[in-house]
XYZ file of C-alpha atoms in Angstrom:
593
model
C 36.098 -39.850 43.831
C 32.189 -40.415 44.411
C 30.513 -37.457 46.467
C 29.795 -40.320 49.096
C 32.792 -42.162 49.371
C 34.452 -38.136 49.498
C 32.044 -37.131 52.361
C 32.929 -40.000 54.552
C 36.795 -39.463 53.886
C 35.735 -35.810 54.610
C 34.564 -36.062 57.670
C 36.689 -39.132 58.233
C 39.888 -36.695 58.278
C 38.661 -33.846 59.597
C 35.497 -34.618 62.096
C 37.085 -37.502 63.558
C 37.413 -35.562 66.792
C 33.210 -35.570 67.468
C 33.756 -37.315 70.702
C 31.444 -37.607 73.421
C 34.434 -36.439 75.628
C 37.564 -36.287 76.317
C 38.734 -39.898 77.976
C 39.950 -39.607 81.522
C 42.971 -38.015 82.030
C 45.503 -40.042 84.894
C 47.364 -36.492 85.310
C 44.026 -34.404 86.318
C 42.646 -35.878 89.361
C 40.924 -33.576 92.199
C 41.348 -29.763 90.788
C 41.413 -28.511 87.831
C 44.003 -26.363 86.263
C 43.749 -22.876 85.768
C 44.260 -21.906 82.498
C 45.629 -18.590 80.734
C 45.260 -17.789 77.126
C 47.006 -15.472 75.670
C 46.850 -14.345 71.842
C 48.565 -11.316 70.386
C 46.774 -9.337 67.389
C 48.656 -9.403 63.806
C 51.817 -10.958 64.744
C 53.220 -13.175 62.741
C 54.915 -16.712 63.060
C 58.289 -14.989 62.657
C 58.026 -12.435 65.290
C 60.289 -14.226 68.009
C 63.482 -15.075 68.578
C 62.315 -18.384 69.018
C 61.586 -18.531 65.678
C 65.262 -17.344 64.829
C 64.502 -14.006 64.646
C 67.513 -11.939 65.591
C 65.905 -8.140 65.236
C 64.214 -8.633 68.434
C 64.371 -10.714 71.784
C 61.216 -12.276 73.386
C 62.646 -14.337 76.523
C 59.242 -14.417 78.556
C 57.526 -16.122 75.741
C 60.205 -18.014 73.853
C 60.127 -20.287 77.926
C 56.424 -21.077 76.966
C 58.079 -23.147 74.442
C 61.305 -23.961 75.635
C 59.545 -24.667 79.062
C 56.524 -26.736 77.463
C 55.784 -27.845 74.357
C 55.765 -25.981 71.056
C 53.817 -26.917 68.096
C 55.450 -26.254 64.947
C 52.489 -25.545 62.311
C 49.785 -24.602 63.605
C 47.409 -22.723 62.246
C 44.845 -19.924 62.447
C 42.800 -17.886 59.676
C 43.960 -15.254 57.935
C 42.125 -12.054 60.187
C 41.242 -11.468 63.624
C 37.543 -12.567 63.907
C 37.466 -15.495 62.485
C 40.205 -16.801 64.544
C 38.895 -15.738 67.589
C 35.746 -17.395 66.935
C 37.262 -20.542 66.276
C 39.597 -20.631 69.197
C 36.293 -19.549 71.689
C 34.116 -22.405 69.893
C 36.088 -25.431 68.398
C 34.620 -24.927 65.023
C 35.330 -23.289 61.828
C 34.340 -19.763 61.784
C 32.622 -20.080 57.918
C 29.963 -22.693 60.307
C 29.584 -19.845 62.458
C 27.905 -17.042 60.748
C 31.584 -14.679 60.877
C 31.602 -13.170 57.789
C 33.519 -10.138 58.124
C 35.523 -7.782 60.744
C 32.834 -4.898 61.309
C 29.525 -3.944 61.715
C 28.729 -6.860 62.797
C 29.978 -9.333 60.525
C 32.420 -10.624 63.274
C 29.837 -12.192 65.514
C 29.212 -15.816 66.085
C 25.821 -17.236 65.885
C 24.266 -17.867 68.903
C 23.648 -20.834 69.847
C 27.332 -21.772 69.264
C 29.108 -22.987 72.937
C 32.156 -21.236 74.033
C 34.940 -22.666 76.307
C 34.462 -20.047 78.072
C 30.624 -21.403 79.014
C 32.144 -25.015 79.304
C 34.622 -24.053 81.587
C 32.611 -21.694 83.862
C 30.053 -24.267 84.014
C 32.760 -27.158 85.609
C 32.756 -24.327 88.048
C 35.571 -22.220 87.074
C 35.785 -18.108 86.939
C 36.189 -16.616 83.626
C 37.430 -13.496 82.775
C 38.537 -11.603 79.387
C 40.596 -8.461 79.351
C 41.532 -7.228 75.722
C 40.454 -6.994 71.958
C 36.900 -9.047 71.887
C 35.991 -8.771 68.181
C 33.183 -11.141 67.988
C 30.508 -8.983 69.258
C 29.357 -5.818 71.018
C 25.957 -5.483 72.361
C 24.730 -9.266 74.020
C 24.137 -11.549 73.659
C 26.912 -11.275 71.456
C 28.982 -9.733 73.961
C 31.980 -11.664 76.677
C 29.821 -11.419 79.209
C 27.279 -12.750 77.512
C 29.490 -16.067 76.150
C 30.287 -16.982 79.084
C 32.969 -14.327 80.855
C 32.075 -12.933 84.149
C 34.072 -10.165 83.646
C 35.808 -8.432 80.937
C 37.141 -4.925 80.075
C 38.551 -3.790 77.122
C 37.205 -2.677 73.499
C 34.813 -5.054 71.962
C 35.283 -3.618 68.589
C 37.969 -4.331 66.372
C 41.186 -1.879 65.908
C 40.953 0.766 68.390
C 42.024 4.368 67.478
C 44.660 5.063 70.485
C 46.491 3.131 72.959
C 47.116 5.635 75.619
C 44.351 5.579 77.995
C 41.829 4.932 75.752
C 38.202 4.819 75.943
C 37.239 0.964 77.036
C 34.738 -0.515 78.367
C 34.327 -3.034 81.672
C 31.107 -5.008 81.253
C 28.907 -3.181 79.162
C 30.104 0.413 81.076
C 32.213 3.094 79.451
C 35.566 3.576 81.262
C 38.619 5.467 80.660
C 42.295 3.342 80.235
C 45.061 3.723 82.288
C 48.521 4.040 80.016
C 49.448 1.942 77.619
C 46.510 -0.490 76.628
C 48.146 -4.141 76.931
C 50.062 -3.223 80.095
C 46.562 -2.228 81.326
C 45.251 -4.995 79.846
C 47.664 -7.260 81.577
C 47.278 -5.219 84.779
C 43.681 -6.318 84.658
C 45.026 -10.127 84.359
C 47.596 -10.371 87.173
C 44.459 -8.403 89.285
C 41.913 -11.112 88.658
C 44.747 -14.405 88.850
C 45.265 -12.589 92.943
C 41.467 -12.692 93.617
C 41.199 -16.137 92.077
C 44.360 -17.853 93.158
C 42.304 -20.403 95.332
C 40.029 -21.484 92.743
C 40.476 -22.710 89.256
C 40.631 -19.785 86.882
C 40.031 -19.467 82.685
C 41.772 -16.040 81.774
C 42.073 -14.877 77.925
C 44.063 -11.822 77.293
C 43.587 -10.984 73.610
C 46.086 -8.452 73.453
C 45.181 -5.455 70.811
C 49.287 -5.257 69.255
C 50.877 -5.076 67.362
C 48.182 -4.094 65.181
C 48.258 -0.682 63.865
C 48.435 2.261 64.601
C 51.765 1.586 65.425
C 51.992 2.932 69.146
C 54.171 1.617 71.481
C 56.066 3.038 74.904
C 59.196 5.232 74.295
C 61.157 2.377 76.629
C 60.423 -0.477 73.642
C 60.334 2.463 70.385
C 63.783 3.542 71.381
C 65.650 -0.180 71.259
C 64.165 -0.104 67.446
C 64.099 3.258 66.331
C 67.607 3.423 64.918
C 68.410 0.086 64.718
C 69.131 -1.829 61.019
C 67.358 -5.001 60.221
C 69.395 -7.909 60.239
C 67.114 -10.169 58.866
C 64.222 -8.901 56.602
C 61.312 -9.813 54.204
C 63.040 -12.423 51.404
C 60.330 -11.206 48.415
C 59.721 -8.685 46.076
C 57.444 -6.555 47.677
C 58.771 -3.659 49.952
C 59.196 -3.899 53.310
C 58.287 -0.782 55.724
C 60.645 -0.757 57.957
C 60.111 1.843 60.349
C 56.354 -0.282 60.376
C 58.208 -3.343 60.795
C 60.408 -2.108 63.570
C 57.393 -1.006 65.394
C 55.766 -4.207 65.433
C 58.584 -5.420 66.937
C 58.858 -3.197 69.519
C 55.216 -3.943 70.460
C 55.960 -7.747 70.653
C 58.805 -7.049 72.788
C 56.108 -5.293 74.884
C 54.168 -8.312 74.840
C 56.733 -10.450 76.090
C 57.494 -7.800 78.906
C 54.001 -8.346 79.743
C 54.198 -12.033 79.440
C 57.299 -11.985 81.950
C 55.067 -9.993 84.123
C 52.427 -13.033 83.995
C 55.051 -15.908 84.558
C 56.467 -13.840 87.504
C 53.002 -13.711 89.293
C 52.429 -17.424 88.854
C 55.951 -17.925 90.796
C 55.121 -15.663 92.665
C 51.657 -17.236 94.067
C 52.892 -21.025 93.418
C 51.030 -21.605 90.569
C 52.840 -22.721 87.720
C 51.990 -26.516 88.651
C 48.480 -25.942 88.636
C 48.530 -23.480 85.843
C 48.419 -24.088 81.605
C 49.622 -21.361 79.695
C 49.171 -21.139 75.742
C 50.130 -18.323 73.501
C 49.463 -17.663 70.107
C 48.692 -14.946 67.526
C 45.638 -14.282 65.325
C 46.932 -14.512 62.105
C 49.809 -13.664 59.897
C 52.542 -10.658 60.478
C 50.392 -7.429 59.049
C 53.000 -6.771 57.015
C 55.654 -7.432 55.057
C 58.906 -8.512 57.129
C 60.602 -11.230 57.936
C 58.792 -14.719 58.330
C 60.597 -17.857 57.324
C 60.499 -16.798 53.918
C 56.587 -18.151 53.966
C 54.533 -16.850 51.104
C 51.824 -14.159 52.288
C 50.642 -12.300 55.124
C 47.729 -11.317 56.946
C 44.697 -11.377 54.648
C 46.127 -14.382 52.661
C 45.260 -18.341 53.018
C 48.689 -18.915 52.245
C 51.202 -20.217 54.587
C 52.276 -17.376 55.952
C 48.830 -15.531 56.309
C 47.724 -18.455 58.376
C 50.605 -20.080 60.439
C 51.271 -18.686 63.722
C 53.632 -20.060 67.125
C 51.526 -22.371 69.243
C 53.083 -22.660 72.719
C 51.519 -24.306 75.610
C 53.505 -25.129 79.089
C 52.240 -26.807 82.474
C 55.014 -27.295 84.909
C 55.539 -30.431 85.419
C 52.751 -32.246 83.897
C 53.568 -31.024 80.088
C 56.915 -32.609 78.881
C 59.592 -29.399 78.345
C 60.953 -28.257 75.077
C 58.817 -30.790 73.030
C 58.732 -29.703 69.331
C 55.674 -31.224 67.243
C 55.575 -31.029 63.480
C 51.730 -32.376 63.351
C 49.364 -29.820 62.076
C 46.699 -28.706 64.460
C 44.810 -24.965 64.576
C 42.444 -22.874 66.688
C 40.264 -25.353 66.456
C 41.699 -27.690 68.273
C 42.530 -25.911 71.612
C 38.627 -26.181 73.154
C 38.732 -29.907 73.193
C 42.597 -29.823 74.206
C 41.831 -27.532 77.532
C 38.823 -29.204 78.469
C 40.448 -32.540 78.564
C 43.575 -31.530 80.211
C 41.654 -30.450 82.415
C 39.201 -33.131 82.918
C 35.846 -31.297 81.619
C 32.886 -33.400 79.723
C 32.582 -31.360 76.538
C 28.635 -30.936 75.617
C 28.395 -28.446 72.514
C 25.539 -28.159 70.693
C 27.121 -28.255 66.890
C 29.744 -30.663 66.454
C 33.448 -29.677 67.437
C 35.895 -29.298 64.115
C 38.867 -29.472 66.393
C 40.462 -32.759 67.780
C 42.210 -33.182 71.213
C 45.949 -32.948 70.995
C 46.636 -34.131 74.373
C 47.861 -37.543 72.650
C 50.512 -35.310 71.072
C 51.787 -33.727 74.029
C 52.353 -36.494 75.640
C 53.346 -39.293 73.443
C 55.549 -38.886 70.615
C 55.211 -41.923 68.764
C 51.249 -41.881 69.158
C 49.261 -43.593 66.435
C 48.262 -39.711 65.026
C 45.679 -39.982 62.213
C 45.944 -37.901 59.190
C 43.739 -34.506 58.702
C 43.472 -31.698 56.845
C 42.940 -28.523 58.103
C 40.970 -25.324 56.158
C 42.063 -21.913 55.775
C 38.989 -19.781 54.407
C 38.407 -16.112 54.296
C 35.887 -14.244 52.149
C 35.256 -16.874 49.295
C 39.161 -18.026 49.151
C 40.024 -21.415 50.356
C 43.387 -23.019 50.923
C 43.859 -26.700 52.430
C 46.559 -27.920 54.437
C 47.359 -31.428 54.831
C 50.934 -32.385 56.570
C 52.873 -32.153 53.645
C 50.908 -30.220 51.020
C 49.201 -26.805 50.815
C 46.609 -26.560 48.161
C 46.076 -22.837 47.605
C 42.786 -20.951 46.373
C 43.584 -21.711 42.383
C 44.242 -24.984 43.412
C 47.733 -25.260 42.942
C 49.325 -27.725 45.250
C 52.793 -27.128 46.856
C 55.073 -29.619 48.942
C 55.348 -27.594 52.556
C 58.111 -29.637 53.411
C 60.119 -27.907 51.341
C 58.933 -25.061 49.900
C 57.303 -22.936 51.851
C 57.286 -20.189 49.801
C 55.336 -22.084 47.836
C 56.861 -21.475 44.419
C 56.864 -25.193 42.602
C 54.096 -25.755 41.710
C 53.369 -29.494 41.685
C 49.907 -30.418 40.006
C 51.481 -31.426 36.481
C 52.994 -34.247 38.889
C 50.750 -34.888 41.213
C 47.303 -34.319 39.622
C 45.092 -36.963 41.763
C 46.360 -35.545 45.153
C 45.395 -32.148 43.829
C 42.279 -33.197 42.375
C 41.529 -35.024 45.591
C 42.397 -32.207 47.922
C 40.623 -29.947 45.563
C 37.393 -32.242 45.924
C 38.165 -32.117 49.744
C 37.802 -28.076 49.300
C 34.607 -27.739 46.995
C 32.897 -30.334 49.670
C 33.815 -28.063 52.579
C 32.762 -24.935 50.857
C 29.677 -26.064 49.598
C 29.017 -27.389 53.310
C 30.056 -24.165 54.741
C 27.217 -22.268 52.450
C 24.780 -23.489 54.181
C 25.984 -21.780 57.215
C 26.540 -18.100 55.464
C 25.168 -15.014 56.769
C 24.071 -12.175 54.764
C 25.023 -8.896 55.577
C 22.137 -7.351 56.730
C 20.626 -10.423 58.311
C 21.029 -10.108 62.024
C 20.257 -6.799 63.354
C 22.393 -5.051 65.716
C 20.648 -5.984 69.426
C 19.620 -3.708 71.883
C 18.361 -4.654 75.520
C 18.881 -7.740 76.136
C 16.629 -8.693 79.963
C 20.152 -10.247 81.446
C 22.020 -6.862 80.743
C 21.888 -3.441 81.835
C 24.236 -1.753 79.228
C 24.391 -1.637 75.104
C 26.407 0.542 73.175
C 25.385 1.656 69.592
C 28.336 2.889 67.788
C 29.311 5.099 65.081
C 30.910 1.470 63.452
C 27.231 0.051 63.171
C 25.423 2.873 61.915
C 24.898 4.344 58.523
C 25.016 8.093 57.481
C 22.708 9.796 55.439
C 23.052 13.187 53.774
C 26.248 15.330 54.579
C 27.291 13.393 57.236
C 30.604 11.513 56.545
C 32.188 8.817 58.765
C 35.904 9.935 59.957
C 37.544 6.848 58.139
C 36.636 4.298 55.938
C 37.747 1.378 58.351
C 34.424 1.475 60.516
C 35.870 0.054 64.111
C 37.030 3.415 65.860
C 35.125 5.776 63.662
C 32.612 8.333 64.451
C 30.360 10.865 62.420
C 31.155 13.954 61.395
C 30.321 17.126 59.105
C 25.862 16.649 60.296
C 25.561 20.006 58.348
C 21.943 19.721 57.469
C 18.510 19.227 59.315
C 17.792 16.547 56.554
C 20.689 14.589 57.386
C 20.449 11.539 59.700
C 22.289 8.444 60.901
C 20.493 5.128 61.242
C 20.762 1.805 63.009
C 19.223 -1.666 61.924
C 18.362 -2.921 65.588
C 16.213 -5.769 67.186
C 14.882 -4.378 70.897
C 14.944 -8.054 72.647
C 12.765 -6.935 75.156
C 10.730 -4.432 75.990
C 11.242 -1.181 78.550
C 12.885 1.731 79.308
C 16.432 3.008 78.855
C 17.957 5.801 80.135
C 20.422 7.110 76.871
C 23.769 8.733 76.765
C 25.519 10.528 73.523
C 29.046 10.569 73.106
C 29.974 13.622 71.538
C 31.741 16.437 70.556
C 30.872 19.895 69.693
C 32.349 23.301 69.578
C 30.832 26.544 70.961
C 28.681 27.951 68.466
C 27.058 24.662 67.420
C 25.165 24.864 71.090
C 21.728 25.154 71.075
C 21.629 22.267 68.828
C 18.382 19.833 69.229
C 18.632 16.046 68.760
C 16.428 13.690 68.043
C 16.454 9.979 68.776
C 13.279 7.341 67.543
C 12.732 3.636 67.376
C 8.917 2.950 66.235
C 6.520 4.955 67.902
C 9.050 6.142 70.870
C 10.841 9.722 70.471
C 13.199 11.715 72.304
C 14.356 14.760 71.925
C 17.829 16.803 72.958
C 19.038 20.154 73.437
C 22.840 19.763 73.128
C 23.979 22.432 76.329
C 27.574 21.948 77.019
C 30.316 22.611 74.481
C 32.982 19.764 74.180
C 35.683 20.572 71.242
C 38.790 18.548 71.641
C 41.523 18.326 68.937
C 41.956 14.926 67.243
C 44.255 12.425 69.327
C 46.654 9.664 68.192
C 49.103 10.652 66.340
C 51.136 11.911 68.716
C 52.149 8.914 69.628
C 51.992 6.974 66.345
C 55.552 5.449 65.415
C 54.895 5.203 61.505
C 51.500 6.934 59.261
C 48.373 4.996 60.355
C 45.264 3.635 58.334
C 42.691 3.908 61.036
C 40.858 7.072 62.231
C 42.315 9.126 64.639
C 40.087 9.827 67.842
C 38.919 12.196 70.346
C 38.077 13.258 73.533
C 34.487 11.957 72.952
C 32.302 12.990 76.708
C 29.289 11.314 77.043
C 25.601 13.497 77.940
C 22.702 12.169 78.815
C 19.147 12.526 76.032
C 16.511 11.461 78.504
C 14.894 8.277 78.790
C 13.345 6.357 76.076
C 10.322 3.455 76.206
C 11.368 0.853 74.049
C 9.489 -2.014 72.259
C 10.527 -5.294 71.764
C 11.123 -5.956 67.698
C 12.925 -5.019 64.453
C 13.335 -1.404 63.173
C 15.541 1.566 62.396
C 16.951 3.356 65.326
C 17.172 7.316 64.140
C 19.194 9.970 65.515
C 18.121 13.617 63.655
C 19.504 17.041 64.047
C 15.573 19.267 63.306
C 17.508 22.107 64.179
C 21.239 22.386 63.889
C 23.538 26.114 65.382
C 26.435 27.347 63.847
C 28.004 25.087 61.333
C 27.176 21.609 62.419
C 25.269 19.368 64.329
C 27.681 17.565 66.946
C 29.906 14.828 66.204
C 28.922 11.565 67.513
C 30.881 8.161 68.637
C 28.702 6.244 70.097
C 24.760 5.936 71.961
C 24.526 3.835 75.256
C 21.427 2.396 76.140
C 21.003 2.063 80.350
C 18.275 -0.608 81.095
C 16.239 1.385 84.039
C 13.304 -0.822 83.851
C-alpha cells in the first residue's frame, strides 16, 4: 500500500470522528444531563458477575448494564495514566506527551482540552474526587483542567487506604476511613449541593490496586473462600491477591449502590448518565475470559475493560454492543448526549457512539483502535488483534490469542501492520523526553504546590523508601554533603510561605535545613521531634510492592522569594544531630504574594 493512499485510509478509519460537533440531539432539549463517571483502578474485564464471574457478586454495577447499555469490547491502555488521559481528552495518550506513570511522565501537555473544561464551560459544575494521575502541581493539576473541586491523591498508587494523607485543592488534608468510601462520600456530598444544576462528577476510584487493603466486612466474604473459577494459563495465580481484589470490587459496587440510591433518592436518574469502567487490565493473574495478558500488556486482556453507561429512560436497557470503541470515544459521546458544541484545540481520536446506543442496525463504519504503551503497539480492528510482533489473531474466536494467522492471512497483517508503523511514526512526533518539562511551581491562578519525595532526586546517602516513586519519601540523609534536588520552572514570580513534611526522632533535633532556588535561600532549624513507626501493613491483605508510609507532620521553613524561570530546587542538611537528617515526604509551596 502507498504511504498516501495508507494515510488517507488511516485517518479514514480512525479520524473519521473530527467533527465540528455533535449533530443535534431530539432527546436533549432544555437541560442538560448530569453526568457521573466512574472508573475503578486495575480491575479487569472479568471482575463482575456480569461478566460470569461467580467468585464474587457486583449487583450495583452489573444494573449499569443490565439497566443501560453495555458495550462489549471496549477498550483502554494497558496502565493507569494513559487511560486517564485519554478518557479526560478524546485523544490518544502517545499525542499527548504521557510517557510514563511517575515523576511526571503521566501529565498531559497543556494545551490539550479536557471534558471537564468543555463541560464546565456549557455551564456545568465539575468536580473530581479520587486517584488523578495526570498531574500534581498546575497547571497540570484537576483544578487546573477544568475541576472546581477535587480531593484525593494526585499521585499515582498511594501507600495506605485508611485515612490517608490527601489533598482537597492544592491543601494537605487527612482521610476519613477507608479511601473510596471517602472518596464516594465526597461524591454523594457534591451531587446534594448540585442537584438543581447540571453536574460532571468523576470518581476515579484508587482499588483495587495494591496494596491490597480492603474493610474487614468485604476481606472476610473472601478470606476463606475457594476459587471457583480461576486464571486458565500457565502462570500462577495468587490467590489470596486475587481474592483481595475481589473483595475491593465488591467494595466498589457497595459504593456504586450507594450512588444509584442517592440518585433515587433526589429524582435524578432521568436526568442523570452514569458510565463505569476500569483503567486497564486485572493487575494480576486471575480469571478473565481466558484473554491473553494483563495489566502492562497490549494484548487483549491488558487492554479490554466493561464499558457500561445507563440514562433512565432515554438510553435503551440491557443493550449489548459488540462494536469496538475505547476511552477515546466517551468525550465526544457525553458532550453530544448532552447537547455540548465540542471546540478542542487538537483533533479528537474518539468518535461519538451515540448512533450505537440508539440504533442497532446503524450504518457503523469500520475502525481500528490502538493499544500503545512504552514502544509496544497492538491494533485492534473488529475481528483481528495484531499484537506488537505483528502476529495477527482472529478475536472472534480466540481470544487467547494462540493461532496465529499471518501464514494465511499475510495482506491483512501486512496492512494492519502498515496501519501500526504509520501511527507510531505519527505519534513520535508528539514524544516527550524525560527530563523535558520541569516540575512547576507557582502558578499566578493557584495558591498551593506540592513538591514531593516522587519528583525529586537523591544525592549522596540518601535513599528513597521504595523503588516505585508515587508514595515514597527520603530517608537515611546521613551526611552534610548529601542533598535532594528538584528540576522546577517558577511560573511566576513572588513569595511562598514553605512547609516540610517530615519525620524525625529525638536526637536528630537541632538539625538545620536548607532550601535554594537561584539566588533565594532559606534556612531551618528542625525543633520538634516527630518519630512515627511505618504504617500499612497492618492492614494489608497479601505482601505489597509499594512503600509503606508514615505519620509524615508538616512544619513550616519560613518564607522564600521566588523568581520566575528554570532551575534546581535544593534542600541541604549543613549541619545534621544524631544519626540523620530528617526524613522528608513532601515540600508545599503557599503563594503569600
Amino acid at each position: 500500500m502507498k504511504i498516501q493512499s495508507l494515510k488517507i485510509f488511516l485517518l479514514t478509519i480512525i479520524c473519521y470522528s473530527c467533527q465540528d460537533g455533535p449533530k443535534e440531539n431530539p432527546i436533549v432539549k432544555t437541560q442538560h444531563p448530569n453526568i457521573i463517571l466512574i472508573m475503578a483502578d486495575d480491575q479487569g474485564w472479568g471482575d463482575l458477575s456480569h461478566s460470569g464471574n461467580t467468585n464474587l457478586s457486583t449487583p450495583n454495577i452489573d444494573a449499569l448494564g443490565n439497566n443501560g447499555v453495555s458495550f462489549e469490547h471496549f477498550y483502554v491502555q494497558p496502565v493507569c495514566s494513559p487511560t486517564r488521559a485519554e478518557l479526560l481528552t478524546g485523544r490518544y495518550a502517545a499525542r499527548t506527551g504521557v510517557y510514563s506513570t511517575s515523576a511526571g511522565g503521566e501529565r498531559f501537555n497543556l494545551g490539550e482540552t479536557t471534558i471537564a473544561e468543555i463541560f464546565k464551560q456549557a455551564g456545568y459544575k465539575t468536580a473530581a474526587y479520587g486517584k488523578w494521575h495526570n498531574g500534581m502541581q498546575p497547571p497540570y493539576h484537576p483544578n487546573a483542567r477544568g475541576f472546581d473541586d477535587y480531593y484525593g491523591f494526585a499521585s499515582g498508587h498511594w501507600g495506605n487506604y485508611f485515612s490517608p494523607m490527601l489533598e482537597h485543592n492544592g491543601k494537605i488534608v487527612k482521610g476519613k476511613g477507608f479511601l473510596a468510601d471517602d472518596l464516594t462520600d465526597h461524591g454523594l456530598d457534591f451531587i446534594d449541593k448540585n442537584k438543581k444544576e447540571p453536574f460532571f462528577l468523576y470518581l476515579p476510584y484508587n482499588t483495587p490496586h495494591s496494596p491490597m487493603q480492603v474493610p474487614d466486612a468485604f476481606w472476610d466474604r473472601f478470606k476463606n473462600k475457594k476459587l471457583g473459577m480461576t486464571y486458565h494459563g500457565t502462570e500462577k495465580e495468587p490467590k489470596n491477591f486475587t481474592k483481595a481484589a475481589l473483595a475491593m470490587v465488591e467494595n466498589i459496587d457497595w459504593n456504586v449502590g450507594r450512588i444509584n440510591d442517592k440518585l433515587k433518592e433526589l429524582d435524578l436518574e432521568e436526568n442523570t448518565i452514569v458510565i463505569y469502567l476500569s483503567d486497564n487490565g486485572p493487575n494480576g493473574w486471575r480469571w478473565n475470559g481466558r484473554m491473553r495478558g494483563k495489566k502492562g500488556s497490549t494484548d487483549e486482556g491488558g487492554v479490554r475493560t466493561p464499558f457500561f453507561i445507563k440514562w433512565k429512560n432515554h438510553i435503551p436497557m440491557g443493550i449489548s454492543i459488540n462494536h469496538i470503541a475505547g476511552a477515546i470515544d466517551i468525550l465526544p459521546t457525553l458532550a453530544s448526549l448532552a447537547n455540548i458544541k465540542v471546540k478542542t484545540e487538537h483533533p479528537i481520536d474518539g468518535v461519538d457512539l451515540r448512533p450505537l446506543l440508539f440504533d442497532e442496525s446503524a450504518n457503523w463504519k469500520p475502525r481500528v483502535l490502538v493499544n500503545h504503551w512504552q514502544g509496544k503497539t497492538s491494533i485492534r480492528t473488529q475481528e483481528f488483534r495484531l499484537d506488537n510482533e505483528n502476529r495477527l489473531y482472529n478475536m472472534v474466536n480466540d481470544l487467547g490469542q494462540e493461532h496465529d494467522l499471518s501464514a494465511k492471512l499475510p495482506k491483512l497483517r501486512d496492512s494492519l501492520a502498515n496501519i501500526k508503523h504509520y501511527w507510531q511514526s505519527e505519534s513520535v512526533e508528539n514524544t516527550v523526553e524525560k527530563g523535558e518539562r520541569p516540575i512547576t511551581l507557582g502558578h499566578p491562578d493557584f495558591v498551593y504546590t506540592q513538591i514531593p519525595a516522587r519528583d525529586g532526586i537523591p544525592h549522596g546517602t540518601i535513599e528513597r523508601s521504595n523503588k516505585w516513586p508515587n508514595c515514597s519519601f527520603f530517608t537515611n540523609w546521613t551526611s552534610i554533603e548529601d542533598e535532594i534536588t528538584w528540576d522546577v520552572e517558577v511560573l511566576a514570580d513572588g513569595n511562598f510561605e514553605v512547609e516540610l513534611y517530615y519525620t524525625c526522632p529525638e536526637e536528630s533535633l537541632g538539625s538545620i535545613l536548607e532550601l535554594s532556588f537561584g539566588k533565594s535561600k532559606l534556612t531551618s532549624k528542625i525543633s520538634k521531634a516527630h518519630n512515627p513507626p511505618l504504617i500499612g501493613m497492618e492492614h494489608d491483605r497479601d505482601p505489597r510492592m509499594e512503600s509503606y508510609v508514615k505519620d509524615f507532620v508538616p512544619m513550616k521553613l519560613g518564607t522564600i522569594n521566588l523568581k520566575k524561570g528554570r532551575a534546581t530546587l535544593k534542600l541541604k542538611a549543613p549541619e545534621i544531630k544524631g544519626l540523620q537528617a530528617p526524613d522528608v515526604r513532601l515540600l508545599l509551596f503557599k503563594r503569600i504574594s
